[in-house]
Coordinates of C-alpha atoms in Angstrom, one line a residue:
M1 CA 99.1 106.5 73.7
L2 CA 100.5 109.1 76.2
G3 CA 104.1 109.8 76.0
L4 CA 104.5 109.2 79.9
T5 CA 107.8 109.3 81.9
A6 CA 108.2 106.6 84.6
C7 CA 107.2 108.0 88.1
E8 CA 106.4 111.4 86.9
P9 CA 102.9 112.8 86.8
S10 CA 102.0 113.8 83.4
L11 CA 98.2 114.0 82.8
E12 CA 98.3 117.5 81.1
T13 CA 96.2 116.2 78.2
G14 CA 93.2 115.1 80.5
A15 CA 93.7 111.5 79.5
G16 CA 94.5 108.7 81.7
P17 CA 97.7 106.6 81.4
T18 CA 97.7 103.4 79.6
Q19 CA 99.8 100.2 79.5
S20 CA 102.6 100.2 77.1
D21 CA 104.8 97.0 76.2
E22 CA 103.6 95.3 79.3
R23 CA 104.7 98.1 81.5
I24 CA 102.8 98.4 84.8
V25 CA 100.7 101.6 85.0
I26 CA 99.8 102.7 88.6
A27 CA 97.6 105.8 89.5
G28 CA 96.0 107.5 92.4
S29 CA 96.8 108.9 95.9
S30 CA 99.4 111.4 96.4
T31 CA 100.1 110.1 99.9
V32 CA 100.7 106.5 98.4
A33 CA 102.7 107.8 95.4
P34 CA 106.3 108.1 97.2
F35 CA 105.9 104.6 98.5
V36 CA 105.1 102.8 95.1
T37 CA 107.3 105.1 93.3
R38 CA 110.3 104.1 95.5
A39 CA 109.3 100.5 95.1
A40 CA 108.9 100.9 91.2
E41 CA 112.4 102.4 91.1
Y42 CA 114.0 99.6 93.1
F43 CA 112.0 97.1 91.0
G44 CA 113.3 98.5 87.7
A45 CA 116.9 98.4 89.0
T46 CA 116.9 94.9 90.6
S47 CA 114.7 92.9 88.0
E48 CA 114.3 92.2 84.3
F49 CA 111.2 94.4 84.1
R50 CA 110.7 98.0 83.1
V51 CA 110.2 100.6 85.8
P52 CA 106.4 100.9 86.5
I53 CA 104.8 104.2 85.5
V54 CA 103.4 106.0 88.8
E55 CA 100.9 108.8 88.4
T56 CA 99.5 111.0 91.0
T57 CA 95.8 111.8 90.3
G58 CA 94.2 111.8 93.8
T59 CA 92.6 108.8 95.2
G60 CA 89.4 109.5 93.6
G61 CA 91.1 110.2 90.1
G62 CA 93.0 107.0 90.5
I63 CA 89.8 104.8 91.2
R64 CA 88.0 106.6 88.4
L65 CA 90.8 105.5 86.0
F66 CA 90.9 102.0 87.4
C67 CA 87.2 101.3 86.8
E68 CA 87.3 102.5 83.2
G69 CA 87.7 98.8 82.0
D70 CA 89.6 95.5 82.6
G71 CA 91.8 95.5 79.4
L72 CA 95.5 96.2 79.3
D73 CA 94.7 99.7 77.9
T74 CA 93.7 100.7 81.4
I75 CA 95.8 100.9 84.7
S76 CA 96.6 97.9 86.7
I77 CA 96.7 99.4 90.1
A78 CA 94.8 102.2 91.9
T79 CA 96.5 103.6 95.0
A80 CA 94.1 105.0 97.7
S81 CA 94.2 106.6 101.0
R82 CA 90.8 105.4 101.8
R83 CA 88.6 102.5 100.8
M84 CA 86.6 102.6 97.6
T85 CA 83.1 103.9 98.1
D86 CA 79.7 102.2 97.0
S87 CA 79.4 104.5 94.2
E88 CA 83.0 103.7 93.1
H89 CA 82.2 99.9 93.2
E90 CA 79.1 100.6 91.1
Y91 CA 81.0 102.5 88.6
C92 CA 83.6 99.8 88.2
A93 CA 81.0 97.2 87.9
S94 CA 79.1 99.0 85.1
N95 CA 82.5 98.9 83.2
G96 CA 82.9 95.3 83.8
V97 CA 85.6 95.9 86.6
S98 CA 84.5 93.7 89.3
D99 CA 87.5 91.0 89.7
F100 CA 90.0 92.9 91.6
L101 CA 91.9 92.6 95.0
E102 CA 91.7 95.4 97.8
L103 CA 95.2 95.1 99.4
P104 CA 96.3 96.9 102.6
L105 CA 99.5 98.8 102.1
G106 CA 100.1 100.0 105.6
S107 CA 99.1 102.9 107.8
D108 CA 99.7 106.8 107.5
G109 CA 98.6 109.8 109.6
I110 CA 97.3 113.1 108.3
V111 CA 99.3 116.0 109.8
L112 CA 98.9 119.7 110.3
I113 CA 102.4 121.2 109.5
N114 CA 103.9 124.5 109.3
A115 CA 107.4 126.0 108.5
L116 CA 110.1 125.4 111.1
N117 CA 110.5 129.1 111.6
G118 CA 106.7 129.4 112.2
P119 CA 105.1 129.2 115.7
E120 CA 104.6 126.0 117.7
I121 CA 101.0 124.9 117.2
A122 CA 98.7 122.8 119.5
L123 CA 95.2 122.2 118.4
T124 CA 92.2 120.3 119.2
D125 CA 89.9 118.8 116.6
Q126 CA 87.1 121.1 117.8
E127 CA 89.5 124.1 117.1
I128 CA 90.3 122.8 113.7
F129 CA 86.5 122.4 112.8
L130 CA 85.8 125.8 114.1
A131 CA 88.6 127.2 111.9
L132 CA 87.8 125.5 108.7
A133 CA 84.1 124.3 108.5
K134 CA 82.1 126.5 106.1
T135 CA 79.2 126.7 108.6
V136 CA 79.6 126.7 112.2
P137 CA 77.3 127.4 115.4
T138 CA 77.1 131.2 116.4
R139 CA 75.0 133.1 118.8
R140 CA 72.4 133.5 116.2
G141 CA 72.5 129.7 115.1
L142 CA 74.3 128.1 112.4
A143 CA 76.0 130.6 110.0
A144 CA 78.9 131.2 107.7
N145 CA 82.2 130.8 109.4
P146 CA 83.0 134.3 110.9
Y147 CA 86.4 133.2 112.3
Q148 CA 89.4 135.1 110.6
F149 CA 92.2 134.5 113.2
W150 CA 93.0 131.4 115.2
S151 CA 92.9 133.6 118.5
E152 CA 89.3 134.3 117.8
I153 CA 88.6 130.8 118.4
N154 CA 90.9 130.4 121.4
P155 CA 92.8 133.3 122.8
E156 CA 95.9 131.0 123.7
L157 CA 96.4 130.2 120.0
P158 CA 98.6 132.6 117.9
D159 CA 96.9 135.7 116.8
M160 CA 97.6 134.8 112.9
R161 CA 95.2 134.8 110.3
I162 CA 93.6 131.3 109.6
E163 CA 95.6 130.1 106.2
V164 CA 95.5 126.4 105.6
Y165 CA 96.9 124.8 102.5
G166 CA 95.3 121.3 101.8
P167 CA 94.5 118.8 99.2
P168 CA 91.4 119.3 96.7
P169 CA 88.1 117.4 96.7
T170 CA 89.5 114.6 94.8
S171 CA 92.2 113.8 97.3
G172 CA 91.7 110.7 99.7
T173 CA 93.7 112.9 102.2
R174 CA 90.9 115.5 101.9
D175 CA 88.1 112.8 102.4
A176 CA 89.9 111.3 105.4
F177 CA 90.6 114.9 107.0
T178 CA 86.8 115.8 106.6
E179 CA 85.6 112.3 108.0
I180 CA 88.1 112.0 110.8
V181 CA 89.1 115.5 112.0
M182 CA 86.3 117.8 110.9
E183 CA 83.4 115.5 112.0
R184 CA 85.0 114.5 115.3
G185 CA 85.6 118.2 116.0
A186 CA 82.1 118.9 115.2
L187 CA 80.7 116.4 117.6
R188 CA 82.4 118.2 120.5
L189 CA 79.8 120.8 120.0
P190 CA 76.4 120.3 121.7
E191 CA 74.6 122.1 118.9
I192 CA 75.9 119.6 116.2
I193 CA 75.3 116.7 118.4
D194 CA 71.6 118.0 118.5
L195 CA 71.6 118.6 114.7
R196 CA 72.6 115.0 114.0
E197 CA 69.6 113.8 115.8
S198 CA 67.2 116.5 114.4
D199 CA 68.4 116.9 110.7
P200 CA 71.0 114.2 109.7
E201 CA 71.2 115.7 106.0
T202 CA 72.1 119.3 107.2
Y203 CA 74.2 117.7 109.9
D204 CA 76.3 115.8 107.3
A205 CA 76.8 118.9 105.1
V206 CA 78.0 121.0 108.3
A207 CA 80.3 118.3 109.5
H208 CA 82.0 117.6 106.3
T209 CA 82.0 120.9 104.4
I210 CA 85.2 123.0 104.4
R211 CA 85.0 126.8 103.9
T212 CA 85.6 128.3 100.5
D213 CA 86.1 132.0 101.6
G214 CA 90.0 131.9 101.3
H215 CA 91.1 130.5 104.5
W216 CA 91.4 127.0 103.0
L217 CA 93.5 127.0 99.9
D218 CA 93.4 123.9 97.6
S219 CA 97.1 123.2 96.6
G220 CA 96.8 120.4 94.1
E221 CA 97.2 116.6 94.4
N222 CA 100.9 116.8 95.2
D223 CA 101.7 117.3 99.1
T224 CA 105.0 118.6 98.1
Q225 CA 103.2 121.8 96.7
I226 CA 101.8 122.2 100.2
V227 CA 105.3 122.1 101.7
Q228 CA 106.5 124.5 99.3
A229 CA 103.6 126.8 100.1
L230 CA 104.4 126.7 103.7
I231 CA 108.0 127.8 103.4
R232 CA 106.7 130.9 101.5
S233 CA 104.1 131.6 104.1
P234 CA 105.6 130.8 107.6
S235 CA 102.2 131.8 109.4
A236 CA 100.2 129.4 107.4
L237 CA 99.5 125.7 108.0
G238 CA 99.3 122.6 105.7
V239 CA 97.4 119.4 105.7
A240 CA 99.4 116.4 104.4
G241 CA 100.2 112.7 104.9
Y242 CA 102.7 111.9 107.6
S243 CA 105.2 110.5 105.0
Y244 CA 105.7 114.2 103.7
L245 CA 106.4 115.5 107.3
E246 CA 109.2 112.5 107.4
Q247 CA 110.5 113.5 104.1
S248 CA 110.6 117.4 104.9
S249 CA 111.4 117.4 108.6
D250 CA 114.1 119.8 107.9
R251 CA 111.6 122.3 106.4
V252 CA 108.4 121.8 108.3
K253 CA 107.1 120.7 111.9
P254 CA 103.9 119.2 113.0
A255 CA 101.2 120.6 115.2
S256 CA 100.1 118.4 118.0
I257 CA 96.3 117.4 117.8
N258 CA 94.5 116.8 121.1
D259 CA 97.9 117.0 122.9
T260 CA 99.5 114.3 120.8
L261 CA 102.1 114.8 118.2
P262 CA 102.3 112.5 115.1
D263 CA 105.1 109.7 115.0
E264 CA 105.2 106.1 114.0
A265 CA 104.4 104.9 117.4
S266 CA 101.6 107.3 118.2
I267 CA 99.9 106.4 114.8
M268 CA 100.4 102.7 115.2
S269 CA 98.9 102.7 118.6
G270 CA 96.0 105.0 117.7
D271 CA 96.9 107.6 120.3
Y272 CA 97.3 110.1 117.4
A273 CA 93.8 110.4 116.4
V274 CA 94.2 111.3 112.9
S275 CA 95.4 107.8 111.5
R276 CA 94.1 105.9 108.4
S277 CA 94.9 102.9 106.2
L278 CA 96.4 102.8 102.8
F279 CA 95.0 100.5 100.0
L280 CA 96.1 99.1 96.7
Y281 CA 93.4 97.9 94.2
V282 CA 94.7 95.5 91.8
K283 CA 93.1 93.9 88.7
R284 CA 93.5 89.9 88.9
S285 CA 93.3 89.8 85.1
H286 CA 96.4 91.9 84.9
I287 CA 98.2 89.7 87.3
E288 CA 97.7 86.8 85.1
Q289 CA 98.5 88.9 81.8
L290 CA 101.3 91.1 82.8
P291 CA 104.4 89.1 83.7
A292 CA 105.7 92.1 85.6
L293 CA 102.8 92.4 88.0
G294 CA 103.0 89.7 90.3
P295 CA 106.8 90.2 90.9
F296 CA 106.3 93.9 91.5
L297 CA 103.7 93.1 94.2
D298 CA 106.1 90.6 95.7
E299 CA 108.8 93.4 95.9
L300 CA 106.4 95.8 97.4
Y301 CA 105.5 93.6 100.1
S302 CA 109.1 92.2 100.7
D303 CA 111.4 92.3 103.8
V304 CA 113.6 94.4 101.8
A305 CA 110.8 97.1 101.3
M306 CA 108.7 96.6 104.3
G307 CA 110.7 95.0 106.9
E308 CA 112.7 96.6 109.6
G309 CA 114.8 99.5 108.0
G310 CA 113.1 98.7 104.9
Y311 CA 113.3 101.3 102.1
L312 CA 109.5 102.3 102.3
V313 CA 109.9 102.5 106.0
E314 CA 112.7 105.0 105.5
V315 CA 110.5 107.2 103.4
G316 CA 107.6 107.3 106.2
L317 CA 105.3 104.2 105.5
I318 CA 104.1 102.5 108.7
P319 CA 104.2 99.0 107.1
L320 CA 102.1 96.0 107.6
S321 CA 103.3 93.4 110.1
A322 CA 105.2 90.4 108.7
E323 CA 102.0 88.1 109.4
H324 CA 99.7 90.6 107.4
R325 CA 102.4 90.8 104.4
A326 CA 102.2 87.1 104.4
E327 CA 98.5 87.0 104.1
V328 CA 98.8 89.6 101.2
Y329 CA 101.3 87.3 99.5
T330 CA 98.8 84.3 99.9
T331 CA 95.9 86.5 98.4
T332 CA 98.0 87.7 95.4
H333 CA 99.2 84.1 94.5
T334 CA 96.3 81.8 95.3
E335 CA 93.2 83.6 95.7
T336 CA 90.7 82.8 92.7
P337 CA 87.4 84.6 92.0
D338 CA 84.0 83.7 93.5
P339 CA 82.0 81.5 91.3

């Protein structure tokens, strides 16, 4: 049993968190962590139950821990900034974890940010791909990315070195960034469109692989580390969830992408291209066995948390509508496994 502190990551031993004294344990996405942490603290302060433990392991890490088994020595909730993949479903099933709920939590955007004292940045998804892809089209065909400065891609961009701090491969934010921004930018280029038709396997690698020559810098699972790095390097950019922009607007500012700045309205409408849904994966058996789990989910989806002016909205969550929250309530309270 690990000596974990509520709402603070502490996976230094490499082992996963475990349930303790019927205490809820949650692990996963750094993007979702601020929301469930705030709900956990409120829940602990206003209910008879202990504060749930919230661990930041990245989406992939949280799902892996979730899928390790169905017993109370495993986590109850995995938080995710993308849907579970087919291979993750298979891993869960191989460990007897098949009876669980996929619950939408709300929406978020992926933002490119830099320090307030840095330059104003306006990028297209094509320029982002050309700056960050490991392999790009050149006059001699596909080759290792030669671009060192943003101005080499577009002379109207700042003449500063390409330096982007972002999440590691285990992060759902990283997955969404490559799948939404990088691939969309790749498909602005005729050479990549042709490659998709002629060699799908190579296309997939080119469109989704970030360069590893020092211009993209992995900065850990916690997006606050990226904000701190940007303050130290005003010419650098960072990739993070929209909620971190909201929480750090006194220190960082967003770049526009395809002429649109991220805000709640542009993300909800889809005008801001880099938006994604957030999810919770919850074990049904734990809802039945842990007295605190059902009430915690009720708190998370309550009007106090997600309604107008709710405390999760205040920290940057773009919440579900009241109708969708009612659907979640029905699911968590009445849904039974398929025969």
